[in-house]
Short mmCIF file of C-alpha atoms in Angstrom, two decimals:
data_model
loop_
_atom_site.label_atom_id
_atom_site.label_comp_id
_atom_site.label_asym_id
_atom_site.label_seq_id
_atom_site.Cartn_x
_atom_site.Cartn_y
_atom_site.Cartn_z
CA ASP K 1 -20.61 -52.14 -68.01
CA ILE K 2 -21.03 -53.77 -71.51
CA GLN K 3 -22.60 -57.17 -71.24
CA MET K 4 -21.01 -60.27 -73.62
CA THR K 5 -24.26 -63.00 -74.43
CA GLN K 6 -22.59 -66.13 -76.07
CA SER K 7 -24.40 -68.55 -77.98
CA PRO K 8 -24.67 -71.89 -77.68
CA SER K 9 -22.30 -72.49 -74.15
CA SER K 10 -21.51 -76.20 -75.91
CA LEU K 11 -22.22 -77.47 -79.65
CA SER K 12 -21.08 -80.79 -80.91
CA ALA K 13 -19.85 -80.93 -84.39
CA SER K 14 -17.64 -83.59 -86.46
CA VAL K 15 -14.38 -83.36 -87.99
CA GLY K 16 -15.20 -81.14 -91.81
CA ASP K 17 -18.03 -79.50 -90.29
CA ARG K 18 -18.88 -76.11 -90.45
CA VAL K 19 -19.41 -73.78 -86.99
CA THR K 20 -20.54 -70.49 -86.23
CA ILE K 21 -20.83 -68.89 -82.07
CA THR K 22 -22.40 -66.31 -81.93
CA CYS K 23 -21.78 -62.80 -79.32
CA ARG K 24 -24.32 -60.49 -78.37
CA ALA K 25 -23.56 -56.97 -76.78
CA SER K 26 -25.76 -54.92 -74.44
CA GLN K 27 -24.64 -51.87 -76.49
CA SER K 28 -23.12 -51.17 -79.57
CA ILE K 29 -19.75 -51.62 -79.54
CA SER K 30 -18.45 -51.01 -83.26
CA THR K 31 -16.39 -53.35 -84.21
CA TYR K 32 -14.64 -53.41 -80.66
CA LEU K 33 -14.64 -57.23 -80.73
CA ASN K 34 -12.13 -60.00 -80.34
CA TRP K 35 -12.31 -63.56 -80.17
CA TYR K 36 -9.89 -66.15 -78.64
CA GLN K 37 -9.28 -69.66 -78.31
CA GLN K 38 -8.49 -71.53 -75.04
CA LYS K 39 -7.73 -75.08 -74.28
CA PRO K 40 -7.34 -76.78 -71.00
CA GLY K 41 -4.49 -75.60 -68.76
CA ARG K 42 -3.03 -72.87 -71.67
CA ALA K 43 -3.55 -69.37 -71.81
CA PRO K 44 -6.09 -68.17 -74.28
CA LYS K 45 -4.95 -67.45 -77.78
CA LEU K 46 -6.31 -64.63 -80.07
CA LEU K 47 -8.02 -65.36 -82.94
CA ILE K 48 -10.15 -62.36 -84.53
CA TYR K 49 -9.61 -58.63 -83.27
CA ALA K 50 -11.32 -55.91 -84.54
CA ALA K 51 -14.55 -58.26 -85.34
CA SER K 52 -13.22 -60.13 -88.79
CA HIS K 53 -9.15 -59.46 -89.07
CA LEU K 54 -7.27 -62.55 -88.79
CA HIS K 55 -4.90 -62.62 -86.05
CA SER K 56 -1.33 -63.89 -87.38
CA GLY K 57 -0.89 -67.69 -88.20
CA VAL K 58 -4.40 -67.93 -87.54
CA PRO K 59 -5.80 -70.52 -90.48
CA SER K 60 -8.27 -68.78 -93.33
CA ARG K 61 -10.83 -71.31 -92.53
CA LEU K 62 -11.45 -69.05 -89.76
CA SER K 63 -13.57 -65.61 -89.89
CA GLY K 64 -15.28 -63.44 -88.18
CA SER K 65 -18.13 -61.02 -89.20
CA GLY K 66 -20.00 -58.27 -87.61
CA SER K 67 -20.78 -55.24 -85.96
CA GLY K 68 -22.45 -52.86 -83.29
CA THR K 69 -24.33 -55.40 -81.35
CA ASP K 70 -24.08 -58.91 -83.10
CA PHE K 71 -21.09 -60.54 -84.11
CA THR K 72 -20.19 -64.13 -85.69
CA LEU K 73 -17.34 -66.37 -85.29
CA THR K 74 -17.15 -69.12 -88.16
CA ILE K 75 -14.88 -72.28 -88.39
CA ASN K 76 -15.02 -73.76 -91.77
CA SER K 77 -14.26 -77.62 -92.01
CA LEU K 78 -13.38 -78.54 -88.75
CA GLN K 79 -9.52 -79.79 -87.69
CA PRO K 80 -9.02 -82.18 -84.54
CA GLU K 81 -7.06 -78.91 -83.07
CA ASP K 82 -10.57 -76.45 -83.00
CA PHE K 83 -11.80 -78.44 -80.11
CA ALA K 84 -11.68 -76.11 -77.71
CA THR K 85 -13.91 -73.47 -75.79
CA TYR K 86 -13.97 -69.63 -77.26
CA TYR K 87 -14.29 -66.33 -76.26
CA CYS K 88 -15.61 -63.04 -77.72
CA GLN K 89 -14.28 -59.66 -75.39
CA GLN K 90 -15.12 -56.47 -76.31
CA SER K 91 -12.23 -53.73 -75.72
CA TYR K 92 -14.00 -50.94 -76.33
CA ARG K 93 -14.48 -49.84 -72.90
CA THR K 94 -13.50 -50.65 -69.19
CA PRO K 95 -14.16 -53.30 -67.76
CA TYR K 96 -13.40 -55.77 -70.96
CA THR K 97 -15.91 -57.83 -71.11
CA PHE K 98 -15.67 -61.19 -72.29
CA GLY K 99 -18.70 -63.72 -73.49
CA GLN K 100 -19.09 -66.35 -70.91
CA GLY K 101 -17.69 -68.84 -73.30
CA THR K 102 -18.69 -71.60 -75.96
CA LYS K 103 -17.25 -74.97 -75.85
CA LEU K 104 -16.50 -76.79 -79.10
CA GLU K 105 -16.46 -80.45 -78.26
CA ILE K 106 -16.20 -83.48 -80.98
CA LYS K 107 -19.50 -85.29 -81.59
CA GLU V 1 11.28 -63.65 -78.39
CA VAL V 2 8.32 -61.78 -76.46
CA GLN V 3 7.24 -63.93 -73.62
CA LEU V 4 5.51 -62.89 -70.06
CA VAL V 5 6.22 -64.82 -66.99
CA GLU V 6 3.79 -64.13 -63.80
CA SER V 7 4.65 -66.00 -60.48
CA GLY V 8 3.75 -65.27 -57.14
CA GLY V 9 0.62 -67.22 -57.04
CA GLY V 10 -0.17 -69.63 -54.07
CA LEU V 11 -2.80 -70.86 -50.81
CA VAL V 12 -4.06 -67.87 -48.96
CA LYS V 13 -6.55 -67.47 -45.99
CA PRO V 14 -9.32 -64.95 -46.13
CA GLY V 15 -9.07 -61.69 -45.68
CA GLY V 16 -5.14 -62.34 -47.09
CA SER V 17 -2.86 -60.75 -49.35
CA LEU V 18 -0.58 -61.88 -52.25
CA ARG V 19 1.52 -59.89 -54.57
CA LEU V 20 1.52 -61.32 -58.22
CA SER V 21 4.66 -60.35 -60.03
CA CYS V 22 4.87 -60.95 -64.27
CA ALA V 23 7.63 -60.38 -65.86
CA ALA V 24 8.53 -59.33 -69.52
CA SER V 25 11.28 -60.33 -71.90
CA GLY V 26 11.17 -60.10 -75.72
CA PHE V 27 9.82 -56.56 -76.28
CA THR V 28 9.49 -52.87 -74.81
CA PHE V 29 8.05 -52.90 -71.75
CA SER V 30 7.08 -49.02 -70.96
CA SER V 31 5.70 -48.77 -74.67
CA TYR V 32 2.64 -51.15 -73.95
CA THR V 33 -0.23 -50.78 -71.56
CA MET V 34 -0.55 -54.13 -69.41
CA THR V 35 -3.71 -56.28 -68.00
CA TRP V 36 -4.22 -58.59 -65.50
CA VAL V 37 -6.71 -61.12 -66.17
CA ARG V 38 -8.27 -63.88 -64.42
CA GLN V 39 -9.99 -67.54 -64.67
CA ALA V 40 -11.61 -69.20 -61.92
CA PRO V 41 -11.33 -73.09 -61.94
CA GLY V 42 -14.04 -74.06 -64.27
CA LYS V 43 -15.01 -70.76 -65.28
CA GLY V 44 -14.72 -68.25 -67.81
CA LEU V 45 -12.43 -65.22 -68.25
CA GLU V 46 -12.83 -61.63 -66.59
CA TRP V 47 -10.64 -59.02 -67.00
CA VAL V 48 -9.50 -57.67 -63.51
CA SER V 49 -6.63 -54.47 -64.16
CA SER V 50 -5.14 -52.36 -66.75
CA ILE V 51 -2.02 -49.86 -66.26
CA SER V 52 -0.88 -47.86 -68.80
CA SER V 53 2.56 -47.61 -70.13
CA VAL V 54 3.65 -44.93 -67.81
CA SER V 55 1.17 -45.57 -64.94
CA SER V 56 -0.54 -41.95 -65.94
CA TYR V 57 -3.56 -44.66 -66.25
CA ARG V 58 -5.00 -47.42 -64.17
CA HIS V 59 -8.68 -49.42 -64.14
CA TYR V 60 -10.02 -52.03 -62.65
CA ALA V 61 -13.03 -54.30 -62.33
CA ASP V 62 -15.88 -53.38 -59.91
CA SER V 63 -14.51 -57.06 -58.19
CA VAL V 64 -11.67 -56.24 -57.21
CA ASN V 65 -11.78 -51.71 -57.18
CA GLY V 66 -10.05 -51.02 -54.04
CA ARG V 67 -8.18 -54.94 -52.83
CA PHE V 68 -5.86 -55.08 -55.88
CA THR V 69 -3.74 -52.28 -56.96
CA ILE V 70 -2.28 -53.05 -60.41
CA SER V 71 1.91 -51.42 -60.85
CA ARG V 72 4.65 -52.00 -62.93
CA ASP V 73 8.61 -51.49 -62.73
CA ASN V 74 9.44 -50.36 -66.74
CA ALA V 75 13.67 -50.38 -65.50
CA ARG V 76 12.72 -53.99 -64.56
CA ASN V 77 10.54 -55.17 -67.52
CA SER V 78 7.92 -56.67 -64.55
CA LEU V 79 4.01 -55.91 -63.74
CA PHE V 80 2.88 -56.37 -60.09
CA LEU V 81 -0.95 -57.10 -58.65
CA GLN V 82 -1.15 -56.81 -55.32
CA LEU V 83 -4.20 -58.58 -53.92
CA ASN V 84 -5.51 -58.02 -50.28
CA SER V 85 -8.64 -58.80 -48.58
CA LEU V 86 -8.72 -61.68 -50.68
CA ARG V 87 -11.93 -63.73 -50.57
CA ALA V 88 -12.62 -67.78 -51.72
CA GLU V 89 -14.43 -65.79 -54.99
CA ASP V 90 -10.72 -64.39 -55.95
CA THR V 91 -9.25 -68.17 -56.24
CA ALA V 92 -8.58 -68.22 -60.08
CA VAL V 93 -5.22 -68.49 -62.44
CA TYR V 94 -4.21 -65.13 -62.95
CA PHE V 95 -2.57 -64.38 -66.31
CA CYS V 96 -0.83 -61.10 -67.24
CA ALA V 97 -1.27 -59.93 -71.63
CA PHE V 98 -1.14 -57.13 -72.97
CA GLU V 99 -1.38 -55.82 -77.32
CA LEU V 100 1.79 -56.20 -79.03
CA GLU V 101 0.53 -56.35 -82.58
CA HIS V 102 -3.24 -54.84 -82.47
CA ASP V 103 -4.21 -52.23 -80.26
CA ASP V 104 -7.15 -53.41 -78.12
CA ALA V 105 -6.65 -57.08 -78.42
CA PHE V 106 -4.40 -59.50 -76.19
CA ASP V 107 -2.18 -61.30 -78.71
CA ILE V 108 0.23 -62.37 -76.16
CA TRP V 109 -0.75 -63.70 -72.29
CA GLY V 110 1.82 -65.82 -69.84
CA GLN V 111 0.90 -69.22 -68.75
CA GLY V 112 -0.62 -67.49 -65.91
CA THR V 113 -0.06 -68.02 -61.97
CA MET V 114 -2.56 -69.88 -59.31
CA VAL V 115 -4.12 -67.99 -56.79
CA THR V 116 -6.30 -69.98 -53.99
CA VAL V 117 -7.67 -68.56 -50.86
CA SER V 118 -8.39 -70.96 -48.39
CA SER V 119 -8.87 -71.76 -44.72
#
């Protein structure tokens, strides 16, 4: 199975800050990497697909990059609605593994 | 409106069985691969199983292989997950999801149904 490792596991930041979350795959997955946001009690929401493509309706202050084994999600100018848990997920092959999540909290 | 609505969750004893359903609407259900993803309380997301549009392939996570069975009824726009030989570690919210706009990315999710395995 392909292991996905996110860092950090948690992160404190303030409104207006820029944050970066990283995701590393245990083997090359090309750009088969997606990012999701989840808030408590809610289903996940797709943010970024194919490593760097913004899903419709997602604000442009979010961006994704990377290929192969190393990927990043960057959020510029944090807004109150961005405080949530973020997951990466590989769709290169089944089982479609997720990272363990990064909880973004308000400082 | 594209919508997925899960049902069938509940409290079941270890070793018991449960059948989850996911009712789909607002899109051509028979054209899409469908997937179940679960989330244990306070934990991360875990892909469980996927089934192709005409049920020609089914994939399972190792943790559920041999105990869970995914199926679908395209005439009824419904996805199912049969959970057998349930264990405490199967306690989770179970979401159905699929890739509407982008291949290989789950952009549509249901609200989830809770399964609790406890004596």
